[in-house]
Coordinates of C-alpha atoms and ligand atoms in Angstrom, one line a residue:
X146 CA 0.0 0.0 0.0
X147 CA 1.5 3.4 -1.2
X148 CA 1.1 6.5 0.9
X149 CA 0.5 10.2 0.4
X150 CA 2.4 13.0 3.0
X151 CA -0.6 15.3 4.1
X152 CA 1.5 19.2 4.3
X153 CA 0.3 22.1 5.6
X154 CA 0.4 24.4 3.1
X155 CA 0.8 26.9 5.6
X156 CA 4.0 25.9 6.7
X157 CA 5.5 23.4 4.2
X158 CA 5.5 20.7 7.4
X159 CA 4.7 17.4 6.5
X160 CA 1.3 16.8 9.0
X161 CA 0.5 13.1 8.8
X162 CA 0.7 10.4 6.3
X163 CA -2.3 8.9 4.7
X164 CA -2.4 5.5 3.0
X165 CA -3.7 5.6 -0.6
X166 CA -6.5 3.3 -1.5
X167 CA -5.6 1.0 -4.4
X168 CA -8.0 0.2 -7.6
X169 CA -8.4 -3.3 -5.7
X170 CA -9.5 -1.8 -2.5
X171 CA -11.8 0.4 -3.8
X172 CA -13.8 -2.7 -6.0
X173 CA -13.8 -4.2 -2.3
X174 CA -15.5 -1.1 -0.8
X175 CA -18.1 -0.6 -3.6
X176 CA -19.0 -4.4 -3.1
X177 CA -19.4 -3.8 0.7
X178 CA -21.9 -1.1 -0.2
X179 CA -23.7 -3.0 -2.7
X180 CA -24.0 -5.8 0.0
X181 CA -24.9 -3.1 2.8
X182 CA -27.9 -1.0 0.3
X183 CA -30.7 -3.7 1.2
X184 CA -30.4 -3.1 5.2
X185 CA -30.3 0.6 4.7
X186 CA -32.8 1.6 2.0
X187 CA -35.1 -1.1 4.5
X188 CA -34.4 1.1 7.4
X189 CA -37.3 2.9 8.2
X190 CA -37.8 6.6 7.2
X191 CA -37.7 7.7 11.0
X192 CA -34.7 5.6 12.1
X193 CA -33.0 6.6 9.2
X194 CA -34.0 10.4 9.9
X195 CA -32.6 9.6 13.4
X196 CA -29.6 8.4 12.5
X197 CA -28.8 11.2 10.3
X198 CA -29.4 13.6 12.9
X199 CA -27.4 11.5 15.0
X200 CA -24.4 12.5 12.9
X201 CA -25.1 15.8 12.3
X202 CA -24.5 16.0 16.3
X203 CA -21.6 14.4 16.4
X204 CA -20.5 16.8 13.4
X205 CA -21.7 19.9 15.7
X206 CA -19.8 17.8 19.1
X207 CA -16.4 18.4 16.4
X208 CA -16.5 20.9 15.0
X209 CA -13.7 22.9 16.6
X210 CA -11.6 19.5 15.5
X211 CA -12.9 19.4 12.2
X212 CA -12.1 23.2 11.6
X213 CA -8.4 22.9 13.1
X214 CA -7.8 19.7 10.8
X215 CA -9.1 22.4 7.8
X216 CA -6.9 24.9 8.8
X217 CA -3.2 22.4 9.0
X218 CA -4.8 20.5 5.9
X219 CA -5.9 23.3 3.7
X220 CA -5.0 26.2 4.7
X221 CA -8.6 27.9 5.4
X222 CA -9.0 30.4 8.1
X223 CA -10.1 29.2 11.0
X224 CA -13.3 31.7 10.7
X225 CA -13.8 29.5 7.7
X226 CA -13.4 26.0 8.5
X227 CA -15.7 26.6 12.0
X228 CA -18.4 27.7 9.0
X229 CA -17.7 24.4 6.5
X230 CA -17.9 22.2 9.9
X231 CA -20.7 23.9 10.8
X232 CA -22.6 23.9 7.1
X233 CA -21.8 19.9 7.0
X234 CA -24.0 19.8 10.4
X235 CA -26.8 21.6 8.8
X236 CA -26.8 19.8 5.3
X237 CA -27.2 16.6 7.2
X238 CA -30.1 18.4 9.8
X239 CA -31.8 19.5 6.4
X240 CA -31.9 16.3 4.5
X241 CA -33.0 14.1 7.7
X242 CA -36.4 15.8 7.0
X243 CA -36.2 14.2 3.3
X244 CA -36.6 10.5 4.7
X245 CA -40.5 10.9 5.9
X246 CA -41.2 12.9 2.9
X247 CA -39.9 10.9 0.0
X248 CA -43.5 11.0 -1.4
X249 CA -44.6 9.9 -4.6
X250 CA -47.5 10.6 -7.0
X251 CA -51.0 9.5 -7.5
X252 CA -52.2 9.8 -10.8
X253 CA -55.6 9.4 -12.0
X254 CA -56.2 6.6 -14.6
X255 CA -58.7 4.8 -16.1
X256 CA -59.2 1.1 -15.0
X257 CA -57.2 1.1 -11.9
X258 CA -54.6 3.0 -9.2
X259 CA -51.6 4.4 -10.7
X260 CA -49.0 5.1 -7.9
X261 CA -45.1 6.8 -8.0
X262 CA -42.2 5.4 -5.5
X263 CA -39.0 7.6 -5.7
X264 CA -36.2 4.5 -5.5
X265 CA -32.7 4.7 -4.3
X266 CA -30.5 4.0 -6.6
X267 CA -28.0 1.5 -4.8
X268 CA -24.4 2.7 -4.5
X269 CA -23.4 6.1 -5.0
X270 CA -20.1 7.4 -5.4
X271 CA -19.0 11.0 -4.3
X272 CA -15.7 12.4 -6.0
X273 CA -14.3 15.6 -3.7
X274 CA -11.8 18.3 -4.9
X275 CA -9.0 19.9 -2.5
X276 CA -10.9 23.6 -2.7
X277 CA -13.7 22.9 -0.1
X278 CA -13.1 19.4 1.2
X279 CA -16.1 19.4 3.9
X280 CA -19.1 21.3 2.5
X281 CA -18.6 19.7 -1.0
X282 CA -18.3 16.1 0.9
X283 CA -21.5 17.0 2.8
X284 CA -23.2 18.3 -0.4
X285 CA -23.0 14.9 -1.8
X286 CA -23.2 12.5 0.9
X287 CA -26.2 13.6 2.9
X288 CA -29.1 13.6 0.4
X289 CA -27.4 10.2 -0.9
X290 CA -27.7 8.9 2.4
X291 CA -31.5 10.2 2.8
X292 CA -32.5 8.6 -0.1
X293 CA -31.6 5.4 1.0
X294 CA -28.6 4.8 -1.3
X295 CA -25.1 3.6 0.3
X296 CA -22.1 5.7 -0.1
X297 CA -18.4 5.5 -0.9
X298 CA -16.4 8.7 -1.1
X299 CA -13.3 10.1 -2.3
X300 CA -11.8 12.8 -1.0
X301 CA -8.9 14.4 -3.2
X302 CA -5.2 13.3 -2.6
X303 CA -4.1 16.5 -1.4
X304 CA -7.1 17.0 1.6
X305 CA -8.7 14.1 3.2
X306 CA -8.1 14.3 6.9
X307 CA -11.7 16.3 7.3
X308 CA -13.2 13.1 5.1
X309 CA -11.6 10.8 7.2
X310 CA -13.0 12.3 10.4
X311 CA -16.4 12.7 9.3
X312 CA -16.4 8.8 8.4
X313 CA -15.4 8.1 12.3
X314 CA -18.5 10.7 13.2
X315 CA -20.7 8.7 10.9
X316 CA -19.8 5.2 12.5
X317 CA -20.0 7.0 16.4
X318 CA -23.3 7.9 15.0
X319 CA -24.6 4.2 14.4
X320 CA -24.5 4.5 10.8
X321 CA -23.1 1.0 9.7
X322 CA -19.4 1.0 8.5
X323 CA -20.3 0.0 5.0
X324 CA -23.5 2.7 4.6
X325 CA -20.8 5.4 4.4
X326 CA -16.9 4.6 3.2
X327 CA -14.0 6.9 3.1
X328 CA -11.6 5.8 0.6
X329 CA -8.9 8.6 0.1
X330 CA -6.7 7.9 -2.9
X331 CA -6.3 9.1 -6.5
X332 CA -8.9 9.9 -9.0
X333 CA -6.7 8.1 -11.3
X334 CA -7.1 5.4 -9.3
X335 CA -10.1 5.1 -6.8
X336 CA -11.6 7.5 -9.3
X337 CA -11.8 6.0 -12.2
X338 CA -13.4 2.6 -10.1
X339 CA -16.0 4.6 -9.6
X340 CA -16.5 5.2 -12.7
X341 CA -16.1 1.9 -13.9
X342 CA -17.1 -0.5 -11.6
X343 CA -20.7 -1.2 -13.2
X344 CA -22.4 -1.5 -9.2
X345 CA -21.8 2.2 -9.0
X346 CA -25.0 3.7 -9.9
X347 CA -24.4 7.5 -9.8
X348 CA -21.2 9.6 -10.0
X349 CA -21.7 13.3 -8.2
X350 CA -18.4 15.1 -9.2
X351 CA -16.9 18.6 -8.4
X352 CA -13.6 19.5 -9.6
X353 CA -12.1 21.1 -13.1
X354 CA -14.5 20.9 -16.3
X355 CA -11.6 19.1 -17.9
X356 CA -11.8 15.9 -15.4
X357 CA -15.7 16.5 -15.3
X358 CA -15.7 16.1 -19.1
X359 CA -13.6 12.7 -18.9
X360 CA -16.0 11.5 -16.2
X361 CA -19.2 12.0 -18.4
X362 CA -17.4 10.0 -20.9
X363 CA -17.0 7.4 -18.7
X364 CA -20.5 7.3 -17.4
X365 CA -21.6 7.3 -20.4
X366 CA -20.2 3.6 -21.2
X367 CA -23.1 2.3 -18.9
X368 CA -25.9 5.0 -19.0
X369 CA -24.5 5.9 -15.4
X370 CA -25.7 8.8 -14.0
X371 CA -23.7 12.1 -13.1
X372 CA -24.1 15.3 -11.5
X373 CA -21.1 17.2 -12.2
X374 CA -19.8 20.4 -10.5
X375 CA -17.4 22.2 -12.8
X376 CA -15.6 25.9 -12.7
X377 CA -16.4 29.3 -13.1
X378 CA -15.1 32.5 -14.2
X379 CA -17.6 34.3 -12.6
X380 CA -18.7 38.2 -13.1
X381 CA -18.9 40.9 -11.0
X382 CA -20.8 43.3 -12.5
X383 CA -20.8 47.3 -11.2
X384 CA -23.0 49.7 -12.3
X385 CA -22.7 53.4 -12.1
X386 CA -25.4 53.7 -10.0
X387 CA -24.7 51.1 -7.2
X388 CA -23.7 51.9 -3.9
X389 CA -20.3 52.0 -5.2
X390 CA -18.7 52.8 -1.5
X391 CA -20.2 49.3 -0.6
X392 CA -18.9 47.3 -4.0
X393 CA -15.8 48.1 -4.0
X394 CA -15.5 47.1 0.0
X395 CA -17.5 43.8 -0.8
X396 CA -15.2 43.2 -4.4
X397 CA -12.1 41.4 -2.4
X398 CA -14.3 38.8 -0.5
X399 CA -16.3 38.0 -3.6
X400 CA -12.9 36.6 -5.4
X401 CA -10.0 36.3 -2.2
X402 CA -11.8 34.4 0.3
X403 CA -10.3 30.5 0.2
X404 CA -7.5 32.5 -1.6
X405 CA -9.9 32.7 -4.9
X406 CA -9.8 28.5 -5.0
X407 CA -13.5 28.8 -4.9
X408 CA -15.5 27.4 -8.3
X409 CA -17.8 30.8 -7.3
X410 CA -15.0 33.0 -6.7
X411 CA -16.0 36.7 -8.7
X412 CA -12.7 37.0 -11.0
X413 CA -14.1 39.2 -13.3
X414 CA -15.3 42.8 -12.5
X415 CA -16.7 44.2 -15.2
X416 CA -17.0 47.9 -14.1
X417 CA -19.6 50.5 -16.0
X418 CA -17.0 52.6 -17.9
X419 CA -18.4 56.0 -16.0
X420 CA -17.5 55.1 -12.6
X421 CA -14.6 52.9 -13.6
X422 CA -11.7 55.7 -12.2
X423 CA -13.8 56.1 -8.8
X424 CA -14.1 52.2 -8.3
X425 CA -10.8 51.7 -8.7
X426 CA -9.8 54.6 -6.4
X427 CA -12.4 52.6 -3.6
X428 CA -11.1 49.4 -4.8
X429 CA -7.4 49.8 -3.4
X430 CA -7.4 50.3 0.0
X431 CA -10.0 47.8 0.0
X432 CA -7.5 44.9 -1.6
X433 CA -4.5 46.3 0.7
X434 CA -6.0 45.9 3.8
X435 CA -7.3 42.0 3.1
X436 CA -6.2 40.3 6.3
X437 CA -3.2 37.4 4.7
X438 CA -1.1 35.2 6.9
X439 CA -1.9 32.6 10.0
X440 CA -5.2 30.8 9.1
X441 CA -5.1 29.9 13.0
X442 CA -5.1 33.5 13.9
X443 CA -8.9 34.7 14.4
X444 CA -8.7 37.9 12.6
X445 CA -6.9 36.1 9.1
X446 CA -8.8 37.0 5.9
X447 CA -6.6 34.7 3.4
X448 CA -4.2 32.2 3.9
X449 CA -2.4 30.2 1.5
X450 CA -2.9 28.4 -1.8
X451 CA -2.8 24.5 -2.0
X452 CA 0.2 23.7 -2.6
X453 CA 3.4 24.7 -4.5
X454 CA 2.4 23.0 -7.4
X455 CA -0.9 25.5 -7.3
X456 CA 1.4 28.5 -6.4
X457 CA 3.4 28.0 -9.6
X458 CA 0.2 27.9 -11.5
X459 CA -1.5 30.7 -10.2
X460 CA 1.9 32.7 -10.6
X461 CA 2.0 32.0 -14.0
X462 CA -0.2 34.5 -15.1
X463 CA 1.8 37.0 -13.5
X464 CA 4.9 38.4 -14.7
X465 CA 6.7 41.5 -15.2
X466 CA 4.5 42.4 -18.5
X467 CA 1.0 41.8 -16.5
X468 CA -1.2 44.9 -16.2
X469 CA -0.8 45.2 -12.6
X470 CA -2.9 48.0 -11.0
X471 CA -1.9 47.2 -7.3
X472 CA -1.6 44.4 -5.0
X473 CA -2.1 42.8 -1.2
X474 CA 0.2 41.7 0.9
X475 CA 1.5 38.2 1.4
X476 CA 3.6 36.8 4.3
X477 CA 7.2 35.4 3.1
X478 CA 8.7 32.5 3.6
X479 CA 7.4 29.1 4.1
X480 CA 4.4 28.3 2.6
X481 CA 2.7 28.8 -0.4
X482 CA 1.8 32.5 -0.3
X483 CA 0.7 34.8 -3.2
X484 CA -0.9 38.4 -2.6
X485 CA -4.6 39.6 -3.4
X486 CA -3.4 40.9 -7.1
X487 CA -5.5 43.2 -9.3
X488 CA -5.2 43.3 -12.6
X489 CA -6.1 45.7 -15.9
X490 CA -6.3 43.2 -19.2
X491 CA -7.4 45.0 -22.1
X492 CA -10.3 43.1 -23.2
X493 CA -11.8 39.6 -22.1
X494 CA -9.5 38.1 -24.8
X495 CA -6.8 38.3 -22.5
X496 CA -6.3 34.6 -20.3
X497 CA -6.2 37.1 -16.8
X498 CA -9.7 38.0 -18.1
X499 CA -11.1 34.5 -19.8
X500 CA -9.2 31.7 -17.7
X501 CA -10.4 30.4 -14.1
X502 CA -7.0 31.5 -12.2
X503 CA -8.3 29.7 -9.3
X504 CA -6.1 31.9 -6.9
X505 CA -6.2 35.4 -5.8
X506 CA -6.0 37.4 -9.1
X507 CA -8.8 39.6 -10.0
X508 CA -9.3 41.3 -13.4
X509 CA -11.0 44.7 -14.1
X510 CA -12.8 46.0 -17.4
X511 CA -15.0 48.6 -18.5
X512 CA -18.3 48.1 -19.9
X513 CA -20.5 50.9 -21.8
X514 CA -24.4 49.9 -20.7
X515 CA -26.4 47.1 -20.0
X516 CA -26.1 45.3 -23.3
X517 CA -23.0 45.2 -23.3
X518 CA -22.7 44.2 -19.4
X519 CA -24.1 40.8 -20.5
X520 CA -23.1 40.0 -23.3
X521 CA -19.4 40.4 -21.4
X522 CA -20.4 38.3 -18.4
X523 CA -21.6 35.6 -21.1
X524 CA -18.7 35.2 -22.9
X525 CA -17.4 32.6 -21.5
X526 CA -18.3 28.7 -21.5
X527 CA -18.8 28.4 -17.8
X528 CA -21.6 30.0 -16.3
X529 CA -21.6 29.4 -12.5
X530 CA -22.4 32.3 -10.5
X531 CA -22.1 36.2 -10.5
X532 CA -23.0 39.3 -8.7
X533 CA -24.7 42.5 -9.8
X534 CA -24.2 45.8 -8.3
X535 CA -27.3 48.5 -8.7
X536 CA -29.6 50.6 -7.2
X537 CA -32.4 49.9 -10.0
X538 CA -34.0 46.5 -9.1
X539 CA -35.6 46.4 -12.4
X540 CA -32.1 46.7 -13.8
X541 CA -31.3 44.1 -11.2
X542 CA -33.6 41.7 -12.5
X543 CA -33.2 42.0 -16.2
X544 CA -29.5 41.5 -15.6
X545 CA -29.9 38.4 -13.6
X546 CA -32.7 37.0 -15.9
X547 CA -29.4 37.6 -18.8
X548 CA -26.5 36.6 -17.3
X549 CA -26.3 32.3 -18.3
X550 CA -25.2 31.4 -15.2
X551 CA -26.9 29.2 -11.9
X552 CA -26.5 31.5 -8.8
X553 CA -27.0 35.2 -9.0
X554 CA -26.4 37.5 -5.9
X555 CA -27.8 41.5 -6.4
X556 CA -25.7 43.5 -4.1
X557 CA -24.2 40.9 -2.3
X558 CA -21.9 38.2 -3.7
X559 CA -23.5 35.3 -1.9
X560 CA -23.5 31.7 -3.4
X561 CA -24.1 29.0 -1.4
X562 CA -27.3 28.4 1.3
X563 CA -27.8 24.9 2.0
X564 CA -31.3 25.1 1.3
X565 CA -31.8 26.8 -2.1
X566 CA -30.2 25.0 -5.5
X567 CA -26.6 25.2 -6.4
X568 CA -25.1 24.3 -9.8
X569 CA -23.6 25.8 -13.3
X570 CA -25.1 26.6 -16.2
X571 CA -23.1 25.6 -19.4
X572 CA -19.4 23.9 -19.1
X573 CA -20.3 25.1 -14.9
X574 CA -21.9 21.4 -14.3
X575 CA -24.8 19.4 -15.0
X576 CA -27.7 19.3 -12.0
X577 CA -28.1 20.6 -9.5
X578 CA -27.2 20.6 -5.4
X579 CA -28.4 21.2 -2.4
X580 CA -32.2 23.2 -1.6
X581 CA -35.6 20.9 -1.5
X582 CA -35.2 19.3 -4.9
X583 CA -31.5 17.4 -4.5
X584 CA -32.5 14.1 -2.9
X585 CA -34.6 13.5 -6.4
X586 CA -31.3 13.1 -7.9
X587 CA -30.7 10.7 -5.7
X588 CA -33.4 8.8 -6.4
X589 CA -35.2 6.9 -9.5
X590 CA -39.2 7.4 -10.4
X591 CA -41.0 4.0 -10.4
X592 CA -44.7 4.1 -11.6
X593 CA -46.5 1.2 -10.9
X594 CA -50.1 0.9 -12.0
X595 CA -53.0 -1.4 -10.2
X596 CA -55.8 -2.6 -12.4
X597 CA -59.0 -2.5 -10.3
X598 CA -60.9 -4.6 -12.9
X599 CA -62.7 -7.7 -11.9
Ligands
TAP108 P1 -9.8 18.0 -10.4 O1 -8.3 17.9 -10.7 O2 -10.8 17.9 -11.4 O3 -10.0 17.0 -9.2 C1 -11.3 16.9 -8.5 C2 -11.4 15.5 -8.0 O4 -11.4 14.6 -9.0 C3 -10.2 15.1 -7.1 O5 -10.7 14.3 -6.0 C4 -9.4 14.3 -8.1 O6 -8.6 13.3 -7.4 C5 -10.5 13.6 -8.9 N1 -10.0 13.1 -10.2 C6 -9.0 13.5 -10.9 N2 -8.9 12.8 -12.0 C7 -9.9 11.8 -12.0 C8 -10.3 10.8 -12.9 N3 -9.7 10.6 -14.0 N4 -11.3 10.0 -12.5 C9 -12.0 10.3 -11.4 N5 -11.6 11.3 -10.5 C10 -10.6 12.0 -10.8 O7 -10.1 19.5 -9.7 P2 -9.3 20.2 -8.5 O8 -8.1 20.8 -9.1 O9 -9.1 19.3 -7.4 O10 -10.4 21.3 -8.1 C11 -10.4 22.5 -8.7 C12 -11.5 22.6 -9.7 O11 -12.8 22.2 -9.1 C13 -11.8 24.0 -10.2 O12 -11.9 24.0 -11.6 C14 -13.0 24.4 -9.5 O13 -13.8 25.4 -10.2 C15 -13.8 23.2 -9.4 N6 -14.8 23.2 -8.4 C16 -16.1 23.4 -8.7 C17 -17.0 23.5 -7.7 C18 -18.5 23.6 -8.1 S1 -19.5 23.4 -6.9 N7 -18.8 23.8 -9.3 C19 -16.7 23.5 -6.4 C20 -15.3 23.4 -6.1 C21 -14.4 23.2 -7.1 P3 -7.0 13.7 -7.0 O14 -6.8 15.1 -7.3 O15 -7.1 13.4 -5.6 O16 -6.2 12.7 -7.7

């Protein structure tokens, strides 16, 4: 058995070491939950309820652990982590109502009693990337769990020790060790099983567009189904008349918080060409005084990126040539630092303006009027979320009805509530997650009719 070493990206120090599930292993697990999906989907809809909220307790009993693992594994803040903890507790509260209200249909038909059961649909696989390790995690495994379906998960290579522990809370909790598996590893490995290994039933994926793209191909082999989070190069779009005091303060947390590795992050601001020069002027002291160092420390903003081989991505984009317009701060030394950087492309051609950086780096352009405004925001192929900044809520709306993209905040740049829908428009994803409808993903619609004839 091979191993990964865990780092804290932080400091560069080597945390723990984490043995890597092989392709072997993984057919084992996903046989284990085939074996275990009769039990559980029999479990009754209250006991399974219970047992749910059961774990979310022993989620909320952790979550100052959970949170510190975050912040040595991933380098969140610790404001952060204490809030991903926290929103795994309250996915799994939320979807141990779906159990007792799994209801299906009845249709009227001539000649008898038509009825609709939603099914399980046996063993469900959950794929996890290293951005947001715990609400992602919790995103998939909760309504899969509600619906009756077993679970095996994967966390990625990089950030399983959250994953691990919330398997350990599960089993505390009385859910049976093979309801719910951990099975850290590589996608290239325990991955692709899950992909492969025809007793898999569904695939729920977040990570790059590029992976997601593969994994559709792969699912396609045996009609398997998918729900696929993918990236985002996300708007931000100002208008002259917004509260402009207000936008530019807001701008740094829409795209620097989790250091921009966020699939929502807002890495475009597209600013109305009128008030352009004053948003900027707001803008600066706004990026320079972003909290960056310790993610232990209470009062950090942004800590590091990933990992060095992230670093060297994300600082790819910047070199002497870049249109620079002014900068954070960044501690030095060990760890894998990079400053809140704002740059001035010339047009959306430019990769600053077009590619998701998926690290601090925020690009600025003008835009004439509303028309225009849209059509910008649009013109890319991913289409996750965005923001818009006005005064004029019919403005507001129009704009949100235009942009192509699944989660629209007006003058805020919120994202993610664990009870309304989440999910891309375009090469963003396929489904959707989270809010009242997810557990039907989870499930399959049998109609089964009753002839009442004699
Ligand atoms: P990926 O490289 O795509 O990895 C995501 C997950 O897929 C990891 O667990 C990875 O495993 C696994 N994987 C890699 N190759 C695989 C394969 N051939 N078969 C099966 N699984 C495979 O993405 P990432 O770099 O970790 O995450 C960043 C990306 O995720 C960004 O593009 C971001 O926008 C997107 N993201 C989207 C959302 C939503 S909700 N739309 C949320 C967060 C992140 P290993 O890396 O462990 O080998």
């Amino acid at each position: 058995m091979t191993s990964f070493a865990v780092i804290n990206p932080a400091t560069e120090e080597v945390v723990r070491s984490v043995a890597l599930t092989s392709a072997e292993e993984t057919d084992t697990a996903i046989a284990r939950a085939r074996a275990a999906f009769p039990a559980w989907r029999a479990v009754s809809p209250g006991d399974r309820a219970r047992l749910l909220r059961r774990f979310a307790d022993a989620v909320e009993g952790d979550i100052e652990n959970l949170a510190q693992l975050e912040v040595t594994n991933s380098g969140h803040t610790i404001g952060n982590a204490r809030w991903e903890a926290g929103n795994v507790r309250d996915v799994l509260n939320y979807y141990s109502a779906s159990p007792e209200r799994l209801i299906g249909k009845q249709i009227p038909v001539p000649g008898g009693v038509n009825l609709t059961f939603a099914e399980p649909l046996g063993v469900v696989s959950v794929i996890v990337p290293w951005n947001f390790p715990m609400p992602i995690a919790g995103w998939g495994f909760a309504p899969a769990l509600a619906a009756g379906n077993t679970v095996v998960l994967k966390p990625a290579e990089l950030t399983p020790l959250t994953a691990i522990r919330l398997g350990e809370l599960a089993r505390e909790a009385g859910i049976p060790e093979d309801v719910f598996q951990v099975l850290p590893g590589k996608g290239s490995v325990v991955g692709q099983r899950f992909v492969d290994n025809p007793a898999v039933r569904k695939v729920v994926f977040t990570g790059s567009t590029e992976v997601g793209k593969q994994i559709m191909a792969g699912c396609a082999a045996q009609v398997k189904r998918v729900t696929l989070e993918l990236g985002g190069k996300n708007a931000n779009i100002v208008f002259a008349d917004a509260d402009l005091e207000k936008a530019a303060a807001r701008a740094p947390y829409g795209v620097f918080d989790n250091a921009g590795q966020d699939c929502c992050a807002r890495s475009l601001i597209l600013v109305q060409a009128s008030a352009y020069d004053k948003f900027m002027e707001l803008l600066e002291p706004a990026v320079k005084g972003v909290v960056v160092g310790d993610p232990g420390l209470e009062a950090t903003e942004m800590g590091p990126l990933i990992s060095a081989q992230h670093k060297q991505k994300v600082s790819s984009y910047i070199s002497s040539d870049s249109p620079v317009a002014f900068r954070g701060s960044a501690p030095e030394g060990d760890g894998f630092w990079f400053p809140p950087t704002v740059v001035t492309p010339s047009g959306l051609q430019d990769p600053l303006a077009s590619d998701e950086i998926f690290g601090p780096v925020v690009a600025v352009v003008r835009f004439e009027d509303e028309a225009d405004a849209v059509k910008m925001a649009n013109h890319t192929e991913y289409g996750l979320s965005g923001s818009i900044w006005t005064r004029d809520v019919g403005r507001a709306l129009r704009v949100s009805r235009g942009v192509e993209a699944g989660n629209l905040s007006v003058n805020s740049h919120s994202s993610v509530r664990y009870w309304t829908p989440f999910g891309g428009f375009k090469q963003s994803g396929l489904g959707r997650e989270l809010g009242p409808d997810a557990v039907d993903a989870f499930t399959e619609t049998k109609n089964v009719f009753i002839s009442t004839e004699e």
